[in-house]
Short mmCIF file of N, CA and C in Angstrom, two decimals:
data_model
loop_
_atom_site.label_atom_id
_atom_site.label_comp_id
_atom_site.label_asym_id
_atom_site.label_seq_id
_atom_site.Cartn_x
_atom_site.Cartn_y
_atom_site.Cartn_z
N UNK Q 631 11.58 168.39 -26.60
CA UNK Q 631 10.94 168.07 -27.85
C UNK Q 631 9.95 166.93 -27.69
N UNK Q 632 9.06 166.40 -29.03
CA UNK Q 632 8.16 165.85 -29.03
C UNK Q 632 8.63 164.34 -29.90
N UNK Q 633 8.47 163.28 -29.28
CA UNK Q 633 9.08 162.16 -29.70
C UNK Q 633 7.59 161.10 -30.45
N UNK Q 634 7.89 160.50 -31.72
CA UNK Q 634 6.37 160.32 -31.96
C UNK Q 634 6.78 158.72 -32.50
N UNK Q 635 6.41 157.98 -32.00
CA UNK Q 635 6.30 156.34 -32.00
C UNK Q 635 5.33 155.79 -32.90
N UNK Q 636 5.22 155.11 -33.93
CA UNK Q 636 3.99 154.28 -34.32
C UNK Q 636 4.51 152.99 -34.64
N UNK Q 637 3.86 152.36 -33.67
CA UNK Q 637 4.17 150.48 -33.93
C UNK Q 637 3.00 150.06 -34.43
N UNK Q 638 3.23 149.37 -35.45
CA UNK Q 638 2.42 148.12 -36.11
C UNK Q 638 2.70 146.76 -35.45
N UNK Q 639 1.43 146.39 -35.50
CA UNK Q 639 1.36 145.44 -34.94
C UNK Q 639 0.01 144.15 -35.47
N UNK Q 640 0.36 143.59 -36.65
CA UNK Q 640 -1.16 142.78 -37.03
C UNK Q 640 -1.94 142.21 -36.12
N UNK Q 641 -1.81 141.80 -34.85
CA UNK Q 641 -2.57 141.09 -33.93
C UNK Q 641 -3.00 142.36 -32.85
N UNK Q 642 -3.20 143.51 -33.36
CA UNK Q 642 -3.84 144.48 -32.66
C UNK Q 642 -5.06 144.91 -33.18
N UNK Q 643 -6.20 144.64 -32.00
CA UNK Q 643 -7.91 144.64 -32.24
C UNK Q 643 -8.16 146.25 -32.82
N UNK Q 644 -7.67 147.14 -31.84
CA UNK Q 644 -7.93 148.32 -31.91
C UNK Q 644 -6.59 149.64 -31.40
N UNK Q 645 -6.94 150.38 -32.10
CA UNK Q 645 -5.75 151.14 -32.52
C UNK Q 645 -5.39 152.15 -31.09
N UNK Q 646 -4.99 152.57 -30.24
CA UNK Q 646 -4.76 152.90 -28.97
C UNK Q 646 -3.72 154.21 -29.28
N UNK Q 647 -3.72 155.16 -28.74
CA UNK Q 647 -2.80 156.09 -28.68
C UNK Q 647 -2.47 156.60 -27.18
N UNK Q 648 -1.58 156.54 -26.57
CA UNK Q 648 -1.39 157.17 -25.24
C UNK Q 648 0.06 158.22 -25.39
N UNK Q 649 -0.87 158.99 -24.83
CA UNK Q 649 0.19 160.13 -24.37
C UNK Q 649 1.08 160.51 -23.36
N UNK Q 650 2.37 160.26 -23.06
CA UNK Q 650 2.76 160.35 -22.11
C UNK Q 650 3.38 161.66 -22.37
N UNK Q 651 3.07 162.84 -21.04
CA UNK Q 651 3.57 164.04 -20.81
C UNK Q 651 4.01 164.12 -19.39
N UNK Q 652 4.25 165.10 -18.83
CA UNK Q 652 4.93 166.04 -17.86
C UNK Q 652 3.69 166.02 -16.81
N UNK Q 653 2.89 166.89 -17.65
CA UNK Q 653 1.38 167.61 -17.53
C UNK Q 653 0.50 167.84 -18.49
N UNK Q 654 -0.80 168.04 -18.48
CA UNK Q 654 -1.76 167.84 -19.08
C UNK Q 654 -1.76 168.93 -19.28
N UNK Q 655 -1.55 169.68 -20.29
CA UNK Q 655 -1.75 171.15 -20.81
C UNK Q 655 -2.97 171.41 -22.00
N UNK Q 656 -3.06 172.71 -21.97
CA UNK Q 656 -4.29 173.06 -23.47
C UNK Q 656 -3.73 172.25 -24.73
N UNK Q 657 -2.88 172.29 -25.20
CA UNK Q 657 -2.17 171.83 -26.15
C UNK Q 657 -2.59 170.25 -26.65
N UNK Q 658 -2.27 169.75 -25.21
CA UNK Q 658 -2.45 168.10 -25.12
C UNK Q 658 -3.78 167.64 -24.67
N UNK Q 659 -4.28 168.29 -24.38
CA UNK Q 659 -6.22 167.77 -24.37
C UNK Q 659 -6.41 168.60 -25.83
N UNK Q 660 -6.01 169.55 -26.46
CA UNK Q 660 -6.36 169.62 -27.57
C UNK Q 660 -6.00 168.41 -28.75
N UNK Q 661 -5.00 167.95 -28.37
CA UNK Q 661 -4.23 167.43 -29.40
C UNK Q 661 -5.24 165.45 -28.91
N UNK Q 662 -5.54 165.43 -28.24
CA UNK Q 662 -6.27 164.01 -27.32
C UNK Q 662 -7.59 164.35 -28.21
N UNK Q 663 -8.46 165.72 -28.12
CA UNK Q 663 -9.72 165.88 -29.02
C UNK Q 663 -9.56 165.31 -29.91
N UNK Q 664 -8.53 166.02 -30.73
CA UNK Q 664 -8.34 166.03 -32.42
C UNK Q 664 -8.30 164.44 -32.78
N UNK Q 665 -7.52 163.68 -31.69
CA UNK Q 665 -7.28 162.15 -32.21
C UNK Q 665 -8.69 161.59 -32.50
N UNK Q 666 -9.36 162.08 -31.47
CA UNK Q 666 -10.64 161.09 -31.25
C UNK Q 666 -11.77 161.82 -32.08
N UNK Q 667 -11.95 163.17 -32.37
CA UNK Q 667 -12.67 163.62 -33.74
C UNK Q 667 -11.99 162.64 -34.96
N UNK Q 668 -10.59 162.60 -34.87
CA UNK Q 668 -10.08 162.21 -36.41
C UNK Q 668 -10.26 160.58 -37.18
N UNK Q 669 -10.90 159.82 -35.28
CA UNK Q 669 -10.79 158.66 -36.02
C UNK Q 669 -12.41 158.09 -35.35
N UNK Q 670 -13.36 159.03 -35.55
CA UNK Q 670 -14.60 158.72 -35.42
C UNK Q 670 -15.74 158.09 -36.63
N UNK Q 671 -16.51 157.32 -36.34
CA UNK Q 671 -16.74 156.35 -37.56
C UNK Q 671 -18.79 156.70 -37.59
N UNK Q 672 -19.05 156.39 -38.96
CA UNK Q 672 -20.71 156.76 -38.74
C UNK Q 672 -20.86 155.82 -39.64
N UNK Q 673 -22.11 155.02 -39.04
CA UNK Q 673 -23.02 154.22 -40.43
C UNK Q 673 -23.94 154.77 -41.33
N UNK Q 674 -23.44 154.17 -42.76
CA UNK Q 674 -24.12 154.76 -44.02
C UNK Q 674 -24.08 153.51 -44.28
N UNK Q 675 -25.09 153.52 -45.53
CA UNK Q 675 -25.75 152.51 -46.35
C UNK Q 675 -25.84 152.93 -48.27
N UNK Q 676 -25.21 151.83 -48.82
CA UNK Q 676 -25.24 152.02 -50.19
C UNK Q 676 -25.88 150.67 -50.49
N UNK Q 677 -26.92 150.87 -51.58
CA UNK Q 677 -27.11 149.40 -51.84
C UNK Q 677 -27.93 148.67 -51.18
N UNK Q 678 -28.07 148.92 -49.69
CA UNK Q 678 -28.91 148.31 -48.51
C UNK Q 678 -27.83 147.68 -47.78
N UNK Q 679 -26.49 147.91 -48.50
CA UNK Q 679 -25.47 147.12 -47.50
C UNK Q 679 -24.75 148.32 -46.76
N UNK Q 680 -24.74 147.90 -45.21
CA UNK Q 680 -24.42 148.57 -44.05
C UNK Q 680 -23.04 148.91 -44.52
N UNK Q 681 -22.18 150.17 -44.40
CA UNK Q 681 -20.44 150.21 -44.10
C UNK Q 681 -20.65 151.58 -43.09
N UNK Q 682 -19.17 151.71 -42.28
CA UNK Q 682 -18.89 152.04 -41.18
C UNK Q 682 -17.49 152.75 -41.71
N UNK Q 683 -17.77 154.29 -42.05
CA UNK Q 683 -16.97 155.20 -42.20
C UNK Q 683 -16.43 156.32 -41.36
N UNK Q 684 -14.91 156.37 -41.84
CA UNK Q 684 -14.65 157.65 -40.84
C UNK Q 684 -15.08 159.01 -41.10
N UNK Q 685 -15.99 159.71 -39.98
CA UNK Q 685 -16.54 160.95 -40.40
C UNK Q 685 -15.69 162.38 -41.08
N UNK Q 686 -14.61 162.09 -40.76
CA UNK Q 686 -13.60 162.85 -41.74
C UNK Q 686 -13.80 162.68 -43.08
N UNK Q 687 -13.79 161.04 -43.77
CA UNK Q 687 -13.70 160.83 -45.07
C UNK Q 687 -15.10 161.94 -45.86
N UNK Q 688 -15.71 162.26 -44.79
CA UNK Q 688 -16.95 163.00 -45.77
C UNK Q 688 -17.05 164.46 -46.45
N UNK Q 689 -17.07 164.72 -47.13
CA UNK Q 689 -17.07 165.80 -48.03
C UNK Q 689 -18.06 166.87 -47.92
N UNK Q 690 -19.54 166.40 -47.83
CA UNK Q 690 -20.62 166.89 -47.61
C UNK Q 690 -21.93 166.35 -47.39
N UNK Q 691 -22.81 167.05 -47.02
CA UNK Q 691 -24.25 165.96 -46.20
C UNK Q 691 -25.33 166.98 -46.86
N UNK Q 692 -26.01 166.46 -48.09
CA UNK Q 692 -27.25 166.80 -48.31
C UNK Q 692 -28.54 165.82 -48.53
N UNK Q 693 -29.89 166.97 -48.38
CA UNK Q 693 -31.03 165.59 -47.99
C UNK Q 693 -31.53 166.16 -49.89
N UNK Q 694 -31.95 164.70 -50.42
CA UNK Q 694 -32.69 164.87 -51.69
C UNK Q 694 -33.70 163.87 -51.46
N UNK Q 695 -35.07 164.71 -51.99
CA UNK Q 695 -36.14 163.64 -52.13
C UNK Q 695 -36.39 162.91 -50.63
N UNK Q 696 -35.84 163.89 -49.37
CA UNK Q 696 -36.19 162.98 -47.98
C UNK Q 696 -35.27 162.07 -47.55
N UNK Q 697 -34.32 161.98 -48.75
CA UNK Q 697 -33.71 161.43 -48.14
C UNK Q 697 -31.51 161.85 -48.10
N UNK Q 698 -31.30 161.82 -46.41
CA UNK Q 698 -30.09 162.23 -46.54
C UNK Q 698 -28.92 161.37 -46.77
N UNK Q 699 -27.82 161.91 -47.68
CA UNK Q 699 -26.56 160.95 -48.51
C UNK Q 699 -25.42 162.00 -48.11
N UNK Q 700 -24.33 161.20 -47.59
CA UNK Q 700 -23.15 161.54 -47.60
C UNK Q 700 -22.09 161.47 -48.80
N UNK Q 701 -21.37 162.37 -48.93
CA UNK Q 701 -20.38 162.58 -50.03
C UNK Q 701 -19.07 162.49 -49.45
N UNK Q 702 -18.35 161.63 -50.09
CA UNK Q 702 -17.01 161.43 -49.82
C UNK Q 702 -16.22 162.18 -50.98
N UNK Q 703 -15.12 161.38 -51.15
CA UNK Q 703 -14.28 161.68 -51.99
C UNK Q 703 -14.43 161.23 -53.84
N UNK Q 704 -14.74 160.36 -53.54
CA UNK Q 704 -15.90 159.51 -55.37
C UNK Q 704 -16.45 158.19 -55.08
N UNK Q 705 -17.51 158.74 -53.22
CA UNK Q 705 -18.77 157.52 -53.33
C UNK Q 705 -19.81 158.56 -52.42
N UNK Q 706 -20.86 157.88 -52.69
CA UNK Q 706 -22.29 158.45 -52.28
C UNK Q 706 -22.75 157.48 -51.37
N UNK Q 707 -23.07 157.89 -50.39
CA UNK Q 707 -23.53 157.06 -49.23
C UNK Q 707 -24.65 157.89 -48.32
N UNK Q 708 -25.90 156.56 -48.33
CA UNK Q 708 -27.08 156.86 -47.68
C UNK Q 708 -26.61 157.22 -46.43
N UNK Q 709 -27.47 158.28 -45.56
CA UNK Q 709 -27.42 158.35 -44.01
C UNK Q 709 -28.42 158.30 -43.31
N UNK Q 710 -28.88 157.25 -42.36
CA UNK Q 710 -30.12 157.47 -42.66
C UNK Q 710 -30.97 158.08 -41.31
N UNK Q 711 -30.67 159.35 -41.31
CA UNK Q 711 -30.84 160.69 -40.54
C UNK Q 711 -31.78 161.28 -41.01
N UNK Q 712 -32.20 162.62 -40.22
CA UNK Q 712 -32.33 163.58 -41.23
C UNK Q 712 -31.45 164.75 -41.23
N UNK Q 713 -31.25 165.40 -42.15
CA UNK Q 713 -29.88 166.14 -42.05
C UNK Q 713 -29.92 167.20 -41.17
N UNK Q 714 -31.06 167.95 -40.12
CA UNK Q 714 -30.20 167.79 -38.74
C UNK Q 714 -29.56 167.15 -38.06
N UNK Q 715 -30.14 166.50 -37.83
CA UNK Q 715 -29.31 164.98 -36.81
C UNK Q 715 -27.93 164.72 -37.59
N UNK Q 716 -27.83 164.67 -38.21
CA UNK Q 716 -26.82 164.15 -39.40
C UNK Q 716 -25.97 165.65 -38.84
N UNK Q 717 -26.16 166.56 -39.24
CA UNK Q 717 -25.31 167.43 -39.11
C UNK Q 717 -24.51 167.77 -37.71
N UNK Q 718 -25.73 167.36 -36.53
CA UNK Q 718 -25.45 167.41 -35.05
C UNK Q 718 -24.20 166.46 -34.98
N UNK Q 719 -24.52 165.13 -35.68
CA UNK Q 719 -23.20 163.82 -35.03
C UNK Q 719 -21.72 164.69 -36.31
N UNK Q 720 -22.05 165.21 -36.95
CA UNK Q 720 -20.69 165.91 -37.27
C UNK Q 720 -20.50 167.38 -37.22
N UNK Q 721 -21.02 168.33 -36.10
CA UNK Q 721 -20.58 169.60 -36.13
C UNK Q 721 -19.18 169.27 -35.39
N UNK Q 722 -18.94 168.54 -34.67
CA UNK Q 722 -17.42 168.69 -34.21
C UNK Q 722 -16.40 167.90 -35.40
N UNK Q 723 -16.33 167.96 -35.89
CA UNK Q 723 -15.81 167.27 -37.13
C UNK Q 723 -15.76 168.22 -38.58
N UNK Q 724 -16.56 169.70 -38.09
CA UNK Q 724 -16.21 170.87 -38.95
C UNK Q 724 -17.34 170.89 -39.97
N UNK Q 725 -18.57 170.58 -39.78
CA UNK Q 725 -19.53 170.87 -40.37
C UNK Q 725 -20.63 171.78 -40.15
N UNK Q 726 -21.00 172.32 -41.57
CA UNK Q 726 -21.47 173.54 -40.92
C UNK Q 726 -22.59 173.67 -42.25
N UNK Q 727 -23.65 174.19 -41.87
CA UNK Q 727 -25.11 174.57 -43.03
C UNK Q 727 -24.43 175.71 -43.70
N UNK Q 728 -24.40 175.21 -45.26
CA UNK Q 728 -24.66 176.12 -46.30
C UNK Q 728 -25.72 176.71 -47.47
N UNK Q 729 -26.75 175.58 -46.80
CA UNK Q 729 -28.74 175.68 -47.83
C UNK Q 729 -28.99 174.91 -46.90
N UNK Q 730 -30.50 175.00 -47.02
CA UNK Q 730 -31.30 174.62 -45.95
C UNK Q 730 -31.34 172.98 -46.40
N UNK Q 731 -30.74 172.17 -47.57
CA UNK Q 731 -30.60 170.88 -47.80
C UNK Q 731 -28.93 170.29 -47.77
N UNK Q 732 -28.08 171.13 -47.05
CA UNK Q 732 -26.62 170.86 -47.21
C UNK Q 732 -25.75 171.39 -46.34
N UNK Q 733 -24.84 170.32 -45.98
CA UNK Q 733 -24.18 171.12 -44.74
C UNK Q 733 -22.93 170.42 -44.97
N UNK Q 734 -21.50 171.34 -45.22
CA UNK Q 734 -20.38 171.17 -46.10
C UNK Q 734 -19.34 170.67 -44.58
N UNK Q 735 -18.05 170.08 -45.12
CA UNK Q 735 -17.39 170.07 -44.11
C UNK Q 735 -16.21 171.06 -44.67
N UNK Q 736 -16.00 171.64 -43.49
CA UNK Q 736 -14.92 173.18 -44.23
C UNK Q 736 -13.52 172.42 -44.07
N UNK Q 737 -13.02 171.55 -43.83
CA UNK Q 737 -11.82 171.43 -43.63
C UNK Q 737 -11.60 171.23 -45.08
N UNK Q 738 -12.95 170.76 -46.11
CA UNK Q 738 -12.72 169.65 -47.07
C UNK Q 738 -13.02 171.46 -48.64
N UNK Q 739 -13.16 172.49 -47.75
CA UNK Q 739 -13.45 173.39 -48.38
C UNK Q 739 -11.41 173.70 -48.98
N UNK Q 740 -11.36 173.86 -50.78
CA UNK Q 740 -10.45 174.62 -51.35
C UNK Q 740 -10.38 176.09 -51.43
N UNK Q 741 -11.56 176.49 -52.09
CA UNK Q 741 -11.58 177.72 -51.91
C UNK Q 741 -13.12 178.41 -51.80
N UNK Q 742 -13.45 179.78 -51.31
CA UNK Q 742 -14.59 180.21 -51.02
C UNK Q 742 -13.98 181.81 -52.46
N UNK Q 743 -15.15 182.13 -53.13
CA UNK Q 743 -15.63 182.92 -54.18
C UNK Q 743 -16.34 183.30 -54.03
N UNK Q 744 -16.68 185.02 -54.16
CA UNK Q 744 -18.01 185.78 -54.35
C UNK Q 744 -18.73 185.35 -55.80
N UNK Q 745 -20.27 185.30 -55.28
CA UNK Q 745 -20.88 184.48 -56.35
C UNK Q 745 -22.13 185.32 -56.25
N UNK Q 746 -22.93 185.29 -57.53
CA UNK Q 746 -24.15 186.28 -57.86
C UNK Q 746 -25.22 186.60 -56.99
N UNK Q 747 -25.64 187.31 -56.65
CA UNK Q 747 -26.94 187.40 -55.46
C UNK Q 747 -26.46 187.65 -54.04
N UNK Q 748 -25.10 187.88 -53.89
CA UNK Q 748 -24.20 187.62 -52.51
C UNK Q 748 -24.34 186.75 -52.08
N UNK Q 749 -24.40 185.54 -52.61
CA UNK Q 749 -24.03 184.24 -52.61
C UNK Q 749 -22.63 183.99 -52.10
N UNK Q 750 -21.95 183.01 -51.74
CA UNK Q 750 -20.37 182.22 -52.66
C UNK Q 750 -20.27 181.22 -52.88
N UNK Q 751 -19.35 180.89 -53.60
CA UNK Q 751 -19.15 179.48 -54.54
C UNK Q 751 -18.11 178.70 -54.00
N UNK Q 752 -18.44 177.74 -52.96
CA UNK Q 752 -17.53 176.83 -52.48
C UNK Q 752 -16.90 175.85 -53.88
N UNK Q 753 -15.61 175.70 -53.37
CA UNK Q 753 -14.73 174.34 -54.14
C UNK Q 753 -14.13 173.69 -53.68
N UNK Q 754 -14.61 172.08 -53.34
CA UNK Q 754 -14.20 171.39 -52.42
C UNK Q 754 -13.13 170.96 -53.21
N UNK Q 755 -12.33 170.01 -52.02
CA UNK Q 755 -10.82 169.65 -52.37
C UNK Q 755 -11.20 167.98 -53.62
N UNK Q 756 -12.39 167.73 -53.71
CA UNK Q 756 -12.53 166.96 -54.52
C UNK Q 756 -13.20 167.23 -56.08
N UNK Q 757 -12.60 168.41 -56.26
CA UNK Q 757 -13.13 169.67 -57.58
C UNK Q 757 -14.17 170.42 -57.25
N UNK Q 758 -15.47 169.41 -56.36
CA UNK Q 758 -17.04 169.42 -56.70
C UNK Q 758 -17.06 171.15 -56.23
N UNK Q 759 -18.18 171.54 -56.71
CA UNK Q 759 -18.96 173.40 -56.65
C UNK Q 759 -19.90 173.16 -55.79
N UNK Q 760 -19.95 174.09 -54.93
CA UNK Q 760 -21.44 174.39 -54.35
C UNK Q 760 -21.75 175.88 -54.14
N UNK Q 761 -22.72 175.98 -53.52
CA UNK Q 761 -23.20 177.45 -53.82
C UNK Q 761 -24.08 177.59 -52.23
N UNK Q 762 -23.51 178.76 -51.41
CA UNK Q 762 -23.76 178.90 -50.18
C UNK Q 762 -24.24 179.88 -50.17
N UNK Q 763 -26.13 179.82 -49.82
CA UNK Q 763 -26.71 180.75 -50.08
C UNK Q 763 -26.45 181.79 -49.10
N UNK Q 764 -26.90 182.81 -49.02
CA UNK Q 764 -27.38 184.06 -47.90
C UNK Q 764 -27.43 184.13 -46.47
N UNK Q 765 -28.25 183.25 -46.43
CA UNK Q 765 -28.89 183.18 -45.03
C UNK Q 765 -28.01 182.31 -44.30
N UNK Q 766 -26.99 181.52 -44.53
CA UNK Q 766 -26.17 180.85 -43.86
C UNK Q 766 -24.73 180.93 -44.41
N UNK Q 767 -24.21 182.33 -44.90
CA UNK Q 767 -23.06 182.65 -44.95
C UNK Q 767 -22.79 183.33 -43.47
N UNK Q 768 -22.94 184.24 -42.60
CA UNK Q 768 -22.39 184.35 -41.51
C UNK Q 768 -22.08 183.02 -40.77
N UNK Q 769 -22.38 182.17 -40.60
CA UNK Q 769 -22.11 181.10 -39.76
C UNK Q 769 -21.06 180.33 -40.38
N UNK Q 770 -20.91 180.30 -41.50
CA UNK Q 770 -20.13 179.75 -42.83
C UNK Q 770 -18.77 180.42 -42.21
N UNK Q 771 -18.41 182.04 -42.21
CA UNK Q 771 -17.61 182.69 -42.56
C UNK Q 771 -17.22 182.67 -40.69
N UNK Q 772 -18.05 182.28 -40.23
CA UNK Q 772 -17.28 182.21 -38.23
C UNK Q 772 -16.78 180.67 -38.42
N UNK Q 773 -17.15 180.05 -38.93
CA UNK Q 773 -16.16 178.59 -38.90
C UNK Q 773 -15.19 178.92 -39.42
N UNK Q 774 -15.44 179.14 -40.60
CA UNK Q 774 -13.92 179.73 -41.46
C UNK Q 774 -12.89 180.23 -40.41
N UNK Q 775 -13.04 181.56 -40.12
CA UNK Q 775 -12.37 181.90 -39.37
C UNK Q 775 -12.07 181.54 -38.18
N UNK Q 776 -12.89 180.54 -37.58
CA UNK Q 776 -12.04 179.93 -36.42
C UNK Q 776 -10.97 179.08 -36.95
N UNK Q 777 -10.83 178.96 -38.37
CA UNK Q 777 -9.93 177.68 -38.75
C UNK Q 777 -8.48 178.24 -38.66
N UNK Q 778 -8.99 179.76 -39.00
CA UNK Q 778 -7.37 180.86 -39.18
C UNK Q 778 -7.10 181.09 -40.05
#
């Protein structure tokens, strides 16, 4: 079996995880990825003041008016990319183009709905709607399904 330790410790700079196994299997370089996707951090700007978030906390990445903002859970934060680039530092982190101004993170996807025009109607886990046009539902629906 799998034995799982977490010590606190206030006089610790930075948070360390080591794995001790047998052997290095698929499982455990998978499970080594996932840590280091899960606790990866990106600078955004609200206000003109710099903060340093984990790319998980984000919800979705669209560009308005030129300029691209990250969506969390209930804050809006500048990125100051353009939402390729923006989308490149989080495709491993489960992001994926749904309009040519928005690119959703599917983990953060509730449910997917057929929607008018063969569209669908995303519902993220933070209520919000979006609407995933045409032309970037196949790519939509191969993430999906790699999720299972």
């Amino acid at each position: 079996g799998v034995r799982t330790i977490i010590e606190e410790n206030s006089n610790t700079e930075h948070t360390t995880v080591i794995i001790k196994c047998r052997e290095t299997t698929d499982g455990i370089r998978k499970l080594a990825e996932y840590i280091e996707k899960y606790t990866q951090r990106v600078v955004v700007y609200k206000n003109n003041e710099r903060f340093s978030i984990l790319k998980t906390t984000v919800y979705y990445l669209e560009t308005v008016d030129g300029k691209t903002f990250c969506y969390t859970e209930n804050s809006v934060f500048e990125i100051r990319q353009s939402l390729d680039n923006a989308q490149k530092m989080f495709v491993e982190n489960g992001f994926v183009r749904i309009r040519r101004n928005c690119a959703v993170n599917i983990y953060k996807i509730k449910c997917v709905k057929a929607y008018d025009n063969h569209r669908v109607m995303l519902e993220l886990d933070n209520g919000e709607k979006s609407i995933a046009s045409r032309r970037y539902i196949p790519e939509l629906k191969e993430k999906l399904a790699e999720m299972g």
